[in-house]
Short mmCIF file of C-alpha atoms in Angstrom, two decimals:
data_model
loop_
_atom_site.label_atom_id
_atom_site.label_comp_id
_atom_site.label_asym_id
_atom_site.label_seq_id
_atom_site.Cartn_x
_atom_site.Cartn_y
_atom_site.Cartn_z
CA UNK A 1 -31.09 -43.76 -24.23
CA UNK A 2 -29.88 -40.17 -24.32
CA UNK A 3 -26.75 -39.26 -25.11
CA UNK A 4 -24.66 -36.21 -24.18
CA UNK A 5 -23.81 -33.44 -26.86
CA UNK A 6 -20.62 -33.81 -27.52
CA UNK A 7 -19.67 -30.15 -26.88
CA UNK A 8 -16.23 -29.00 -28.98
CA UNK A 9 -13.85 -27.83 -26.59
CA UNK A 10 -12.34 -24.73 -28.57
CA UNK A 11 -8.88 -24.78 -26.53
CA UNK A 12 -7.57 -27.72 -27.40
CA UNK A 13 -5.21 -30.00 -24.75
CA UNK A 14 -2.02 -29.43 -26.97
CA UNK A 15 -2.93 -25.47 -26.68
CA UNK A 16 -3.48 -25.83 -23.43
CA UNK A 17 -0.23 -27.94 -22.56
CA UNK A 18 1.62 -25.09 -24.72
CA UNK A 19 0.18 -22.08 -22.40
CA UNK A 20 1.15 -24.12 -19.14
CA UNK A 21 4.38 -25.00 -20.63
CA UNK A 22 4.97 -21.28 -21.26
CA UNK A 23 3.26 -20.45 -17.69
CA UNK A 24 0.64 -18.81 -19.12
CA UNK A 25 -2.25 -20.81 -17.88
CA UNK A 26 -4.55 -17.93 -17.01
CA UNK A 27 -4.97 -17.16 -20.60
CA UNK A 28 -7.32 -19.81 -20.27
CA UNK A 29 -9.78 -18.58 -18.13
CA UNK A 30 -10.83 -15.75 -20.91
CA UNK A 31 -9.89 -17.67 -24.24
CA UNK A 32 -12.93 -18.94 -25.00
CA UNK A 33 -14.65 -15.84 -24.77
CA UNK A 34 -11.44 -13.63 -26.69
CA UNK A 35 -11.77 -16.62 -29.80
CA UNK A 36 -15.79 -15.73 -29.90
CA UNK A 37 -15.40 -12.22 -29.96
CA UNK A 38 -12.72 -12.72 -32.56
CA UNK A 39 -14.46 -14.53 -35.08
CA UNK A 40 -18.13 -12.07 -33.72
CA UNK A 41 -16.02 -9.22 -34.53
CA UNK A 42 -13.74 -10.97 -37.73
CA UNK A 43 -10.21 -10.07 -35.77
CA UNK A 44 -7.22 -10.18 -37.58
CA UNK A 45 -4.19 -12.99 -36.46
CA UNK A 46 -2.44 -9.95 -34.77
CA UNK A 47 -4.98 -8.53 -33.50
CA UNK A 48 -6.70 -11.32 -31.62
CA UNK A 49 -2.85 -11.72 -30.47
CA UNK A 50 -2.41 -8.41 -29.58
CA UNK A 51 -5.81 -8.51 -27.37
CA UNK A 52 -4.86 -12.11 -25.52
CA UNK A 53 -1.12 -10.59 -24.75
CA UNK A 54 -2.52 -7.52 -23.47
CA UNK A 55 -4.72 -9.33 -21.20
CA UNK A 56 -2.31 -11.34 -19.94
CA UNK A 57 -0.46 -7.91 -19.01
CA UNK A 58 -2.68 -6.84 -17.48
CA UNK A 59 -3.68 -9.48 -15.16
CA UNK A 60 0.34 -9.82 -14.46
CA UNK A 61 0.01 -5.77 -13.91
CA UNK A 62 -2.79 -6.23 -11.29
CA UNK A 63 -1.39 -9.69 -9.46
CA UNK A 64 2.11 -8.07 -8.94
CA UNK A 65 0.70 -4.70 -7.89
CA UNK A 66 -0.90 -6.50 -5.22
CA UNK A 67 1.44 -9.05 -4.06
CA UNK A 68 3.70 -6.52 -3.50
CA UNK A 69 1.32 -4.48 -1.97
CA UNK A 70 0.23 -7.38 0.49
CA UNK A 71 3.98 -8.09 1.20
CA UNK A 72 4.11 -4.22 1.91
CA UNK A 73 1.92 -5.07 4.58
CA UNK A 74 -0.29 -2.40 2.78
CA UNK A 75 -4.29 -2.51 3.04
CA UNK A 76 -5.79 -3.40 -0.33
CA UNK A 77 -9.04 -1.24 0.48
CA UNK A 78 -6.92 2.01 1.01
CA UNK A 79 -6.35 2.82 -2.72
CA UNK A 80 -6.99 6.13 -4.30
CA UNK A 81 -10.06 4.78 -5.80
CA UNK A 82 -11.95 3.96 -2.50
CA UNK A 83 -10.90 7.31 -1.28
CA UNK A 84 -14.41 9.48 -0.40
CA UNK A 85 -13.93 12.68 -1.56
CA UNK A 86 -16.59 13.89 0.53
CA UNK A 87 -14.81 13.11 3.85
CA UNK A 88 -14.92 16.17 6.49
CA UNK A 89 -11.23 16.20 6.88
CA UNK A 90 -9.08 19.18 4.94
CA UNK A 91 -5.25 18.98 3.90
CA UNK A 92 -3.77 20.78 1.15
CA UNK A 93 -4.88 19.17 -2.04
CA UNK A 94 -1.54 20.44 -4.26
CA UNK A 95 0.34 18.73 -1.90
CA UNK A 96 -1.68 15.86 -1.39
CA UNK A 97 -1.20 15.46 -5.44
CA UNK A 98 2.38 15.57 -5.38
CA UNK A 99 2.64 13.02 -3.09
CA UNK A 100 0.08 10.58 -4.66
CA UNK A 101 2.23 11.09 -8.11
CA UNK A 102 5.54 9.51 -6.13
CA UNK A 103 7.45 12.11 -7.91
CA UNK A 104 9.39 12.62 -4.25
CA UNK A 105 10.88 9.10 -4.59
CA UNK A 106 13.05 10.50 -7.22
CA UNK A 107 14.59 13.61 -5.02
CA UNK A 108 14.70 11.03 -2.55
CA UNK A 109 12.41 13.28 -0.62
CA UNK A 110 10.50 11.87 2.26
CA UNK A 111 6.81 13.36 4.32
CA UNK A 112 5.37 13.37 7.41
CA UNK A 113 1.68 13.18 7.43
CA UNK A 114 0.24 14.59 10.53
CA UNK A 115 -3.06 15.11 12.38
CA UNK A 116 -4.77 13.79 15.07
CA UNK A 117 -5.87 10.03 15.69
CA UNK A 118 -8.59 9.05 12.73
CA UNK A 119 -8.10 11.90 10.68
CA UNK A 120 -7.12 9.15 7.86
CA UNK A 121 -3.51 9.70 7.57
CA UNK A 122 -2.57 6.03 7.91
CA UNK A 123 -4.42 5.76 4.88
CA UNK A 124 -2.89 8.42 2.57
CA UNK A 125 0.68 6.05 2.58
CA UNK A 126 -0.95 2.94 1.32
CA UNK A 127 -3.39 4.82 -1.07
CA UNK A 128 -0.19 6.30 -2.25
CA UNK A 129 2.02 3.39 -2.66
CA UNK A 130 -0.69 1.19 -4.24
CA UNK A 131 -1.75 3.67 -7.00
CA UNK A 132 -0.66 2.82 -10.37
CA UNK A 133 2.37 4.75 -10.51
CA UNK A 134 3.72 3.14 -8.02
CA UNK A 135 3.87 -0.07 -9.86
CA UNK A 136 7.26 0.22 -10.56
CA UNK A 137 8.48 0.43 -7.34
CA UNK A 138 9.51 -2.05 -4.99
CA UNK A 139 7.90 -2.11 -1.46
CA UNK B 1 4.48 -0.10 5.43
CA UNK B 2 5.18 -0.44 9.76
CA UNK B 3 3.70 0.75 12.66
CA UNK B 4 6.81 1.95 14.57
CA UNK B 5 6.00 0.29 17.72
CA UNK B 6 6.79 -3.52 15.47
CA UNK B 7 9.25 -1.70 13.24
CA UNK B 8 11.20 -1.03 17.35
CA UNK B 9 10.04 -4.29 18.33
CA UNK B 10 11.58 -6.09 15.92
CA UNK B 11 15.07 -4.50 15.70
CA UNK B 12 14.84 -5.07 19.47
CA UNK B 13 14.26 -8.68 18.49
CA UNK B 14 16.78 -9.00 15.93
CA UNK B 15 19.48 -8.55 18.96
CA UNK B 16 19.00 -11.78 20.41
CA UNK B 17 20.11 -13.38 17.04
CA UNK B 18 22.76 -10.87 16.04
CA UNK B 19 20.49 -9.97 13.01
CA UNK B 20 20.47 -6.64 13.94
CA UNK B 21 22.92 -5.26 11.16
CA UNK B 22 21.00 -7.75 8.45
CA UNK B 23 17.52 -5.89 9.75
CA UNK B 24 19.28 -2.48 9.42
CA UNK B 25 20.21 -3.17 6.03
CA UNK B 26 17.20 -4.58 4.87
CA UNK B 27 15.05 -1.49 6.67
CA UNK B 28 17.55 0.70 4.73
CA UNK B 29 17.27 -0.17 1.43
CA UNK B 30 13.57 -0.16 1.63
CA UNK B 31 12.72 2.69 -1.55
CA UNK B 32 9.97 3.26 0.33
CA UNK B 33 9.60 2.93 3.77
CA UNK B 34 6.03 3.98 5.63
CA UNK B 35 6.44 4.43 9.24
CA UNK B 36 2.84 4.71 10.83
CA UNK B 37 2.02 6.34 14.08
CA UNK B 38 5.92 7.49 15.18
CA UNK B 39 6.35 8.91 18.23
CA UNK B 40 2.86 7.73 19.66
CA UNK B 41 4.40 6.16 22.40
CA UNK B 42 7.90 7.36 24.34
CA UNK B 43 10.72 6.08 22.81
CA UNK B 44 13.29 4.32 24.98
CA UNK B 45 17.19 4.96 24.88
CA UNK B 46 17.73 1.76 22.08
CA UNK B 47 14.38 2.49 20.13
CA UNK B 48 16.12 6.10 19.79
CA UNK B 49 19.04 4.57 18.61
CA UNK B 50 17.49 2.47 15.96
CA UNK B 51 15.59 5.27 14.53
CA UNK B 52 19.22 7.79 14.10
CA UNK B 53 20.59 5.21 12.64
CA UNK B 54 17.91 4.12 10.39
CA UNK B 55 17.47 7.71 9.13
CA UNK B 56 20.95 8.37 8.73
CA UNK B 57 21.29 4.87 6.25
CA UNK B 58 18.33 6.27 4.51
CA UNK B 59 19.12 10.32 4.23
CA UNK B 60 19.72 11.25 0.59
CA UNK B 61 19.29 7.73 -0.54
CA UNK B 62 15.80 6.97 -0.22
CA UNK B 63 12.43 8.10 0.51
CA UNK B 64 10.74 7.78 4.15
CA UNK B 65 6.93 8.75 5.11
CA UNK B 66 6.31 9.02 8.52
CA UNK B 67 2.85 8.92 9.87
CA UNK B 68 2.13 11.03 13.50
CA UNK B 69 -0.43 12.25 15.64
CA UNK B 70 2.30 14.66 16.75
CA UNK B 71 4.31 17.30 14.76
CA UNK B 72 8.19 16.97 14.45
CA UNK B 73 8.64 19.95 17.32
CA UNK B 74 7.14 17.19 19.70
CA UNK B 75 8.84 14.08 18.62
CA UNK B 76 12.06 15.05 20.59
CA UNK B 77 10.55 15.18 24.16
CA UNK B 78 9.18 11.64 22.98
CA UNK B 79 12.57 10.57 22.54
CA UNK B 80 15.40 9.27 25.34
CA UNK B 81 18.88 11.05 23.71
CA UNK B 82 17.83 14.54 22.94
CA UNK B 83 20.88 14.78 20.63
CA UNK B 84 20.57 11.20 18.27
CA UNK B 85 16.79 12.95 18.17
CA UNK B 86 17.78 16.20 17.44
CA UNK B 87 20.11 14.75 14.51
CA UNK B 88 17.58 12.10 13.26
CA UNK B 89 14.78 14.70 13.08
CA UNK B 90 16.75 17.12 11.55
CA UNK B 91 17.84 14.96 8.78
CA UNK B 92 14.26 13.28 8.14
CA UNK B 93 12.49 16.89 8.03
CA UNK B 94 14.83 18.73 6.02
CA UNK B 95 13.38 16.58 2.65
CA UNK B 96 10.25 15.70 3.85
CA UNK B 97 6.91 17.48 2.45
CA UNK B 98 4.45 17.83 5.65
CA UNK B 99 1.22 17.10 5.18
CA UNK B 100 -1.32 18.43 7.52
CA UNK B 101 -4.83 16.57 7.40
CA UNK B 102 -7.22 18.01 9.63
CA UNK B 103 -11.01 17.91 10.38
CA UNK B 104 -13.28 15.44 11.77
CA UNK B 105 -12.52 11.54 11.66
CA UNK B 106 -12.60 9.41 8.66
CA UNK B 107 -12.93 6.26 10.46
CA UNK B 108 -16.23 7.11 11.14
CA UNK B 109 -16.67 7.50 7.51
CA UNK B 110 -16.07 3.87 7.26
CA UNK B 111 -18.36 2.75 9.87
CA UNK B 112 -21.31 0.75 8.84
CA UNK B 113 -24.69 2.51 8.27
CA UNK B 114 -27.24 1.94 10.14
CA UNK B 115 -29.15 0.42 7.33
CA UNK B 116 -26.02 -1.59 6.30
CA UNK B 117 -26.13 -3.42 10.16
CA UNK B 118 -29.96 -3.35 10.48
CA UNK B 119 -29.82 -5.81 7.01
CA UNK B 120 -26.86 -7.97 8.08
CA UNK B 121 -28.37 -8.26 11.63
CA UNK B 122 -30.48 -11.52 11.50
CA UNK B 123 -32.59 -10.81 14.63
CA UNK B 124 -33.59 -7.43 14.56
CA UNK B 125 -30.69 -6.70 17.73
CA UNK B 126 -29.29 -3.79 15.74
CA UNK B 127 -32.37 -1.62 16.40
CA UNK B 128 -31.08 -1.14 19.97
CA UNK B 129 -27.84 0.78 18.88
CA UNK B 130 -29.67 3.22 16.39
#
């Protein structure tokens, strides 16, 4: 008869009840791998902490950013990264910065992006609103 | 963000409930409000309306981008009361930026390649379009 390796479970179930007590179950999905590269790599305590709280951040960073972008009714594609630079369509790129900062939400100030159907404007809102800086804005 | 036709539609909508003030509000205190293709279609007497009264909640408190196929000097012959236009566009333009994009379109930037439907097409079919 062969039996199973009994395979250690590093998180253990009181660890685990702690994190979903403290609703921070996703820690789990990337603390097996953070505890290996903390003993590969001999991490202090704080340190491994300081690396599984910024994670945790981060993912909180990036699920807000887009719920509020899908209850913006905003596109997720249309970000500044999927932007092609190489597109044959010309606006001027100073102000096309100072918008994409969000720096005219403090005047308030306000645009109008014009140009004729397809030439992408739709997309320069949403790209705008969904960059980083706009994380701490309400949509 | 709203396409104005919905963002009309739906203050239109809000009458037959009385939620018309409650959608006001809520439009208003939006920090940032997108309004996508404006003035694409004409704008009846009551979507007119809407839209002075919307920019006047907004004016000096918070921050609206308007997206158009037309520039601001056209908006007002889209528009039913050439005075609540006059007043609305005035106020909206005077702290706006305006963005010109120009040049060919970028949707056809995001068509598929001809290689990218020739390898999703199963049969071959895609041949006949390239």
């Amino acid at each position: 008869m062969v039996t199973k390796p009994v395979v250690n479970d590093p998180i253990s179930a009181d660890i685990k009840k702690v994190l979903r007590q403290l609703k921070l179950s996703p820690m789990l999905d990337t603390l097996p791998e953070r505890l290996t590269l903390a003993r590969q790599q001999h991490l202090s305590h704080a340190a491994f902490l300081e690396l599984v709280l910024s994670d945790e951040a981060t993912r909180r960073d990036t699920s807000s950013a887009a719920r509020r972008a899908h209850a913006a009714g905003l596109d997720p594609a249309m970000r500044l990264d999927t932007w092609d630079d190489t597109a044959g369509v010309r606006y001027d790129r100073t102000l096309w910065a100072e918008l994409t900062s969000l720096r005219f939400l403090d005047g308030p100030h306000g645009a109008c992006v014009l140009g004729r159907a397809g030439s992408a404007k739709h997309i320069w809102p949403p790209r705008s609103a969904t960059s980083p800086s706009a994380a701490g804005y309400p949509p | 963000m709203l396409r104005a036709d919905a963002m009309f539609k739906r203050l239109k909508a809000s009458r037959l409930d009385n939620s018309t003030e409650a959608e006001m509000r809520r439009l208003a205190q939006v920090r940032l409000l997108l309004i996508d293709d404006f003035a694409l279609q004409p704008m009846d007497a009551t979507e007119t309306a809407d839209f002075y009264e919307l920019v006047v909640a907004r004016h000096h408190k918070t921050a609206t981008v308007v997206t158009s196929n037309r520039g601001p000097d056209e908006w007002l012959a889209m528009m039913s009361d050439p005075l609540l236009a006059q007043s609305a566009i005035d106020r909206l333009t005077s702290t706006a930026h305006e963005l010109v994009i120009e040049g060919q379109s970028y949707r056809r930037r995001q068509k598929p390649s001809a290689y990218c439907l020739m390898s999703r097409c199963p049969r071959g079919l895609i041949r006949c379009l390239i």
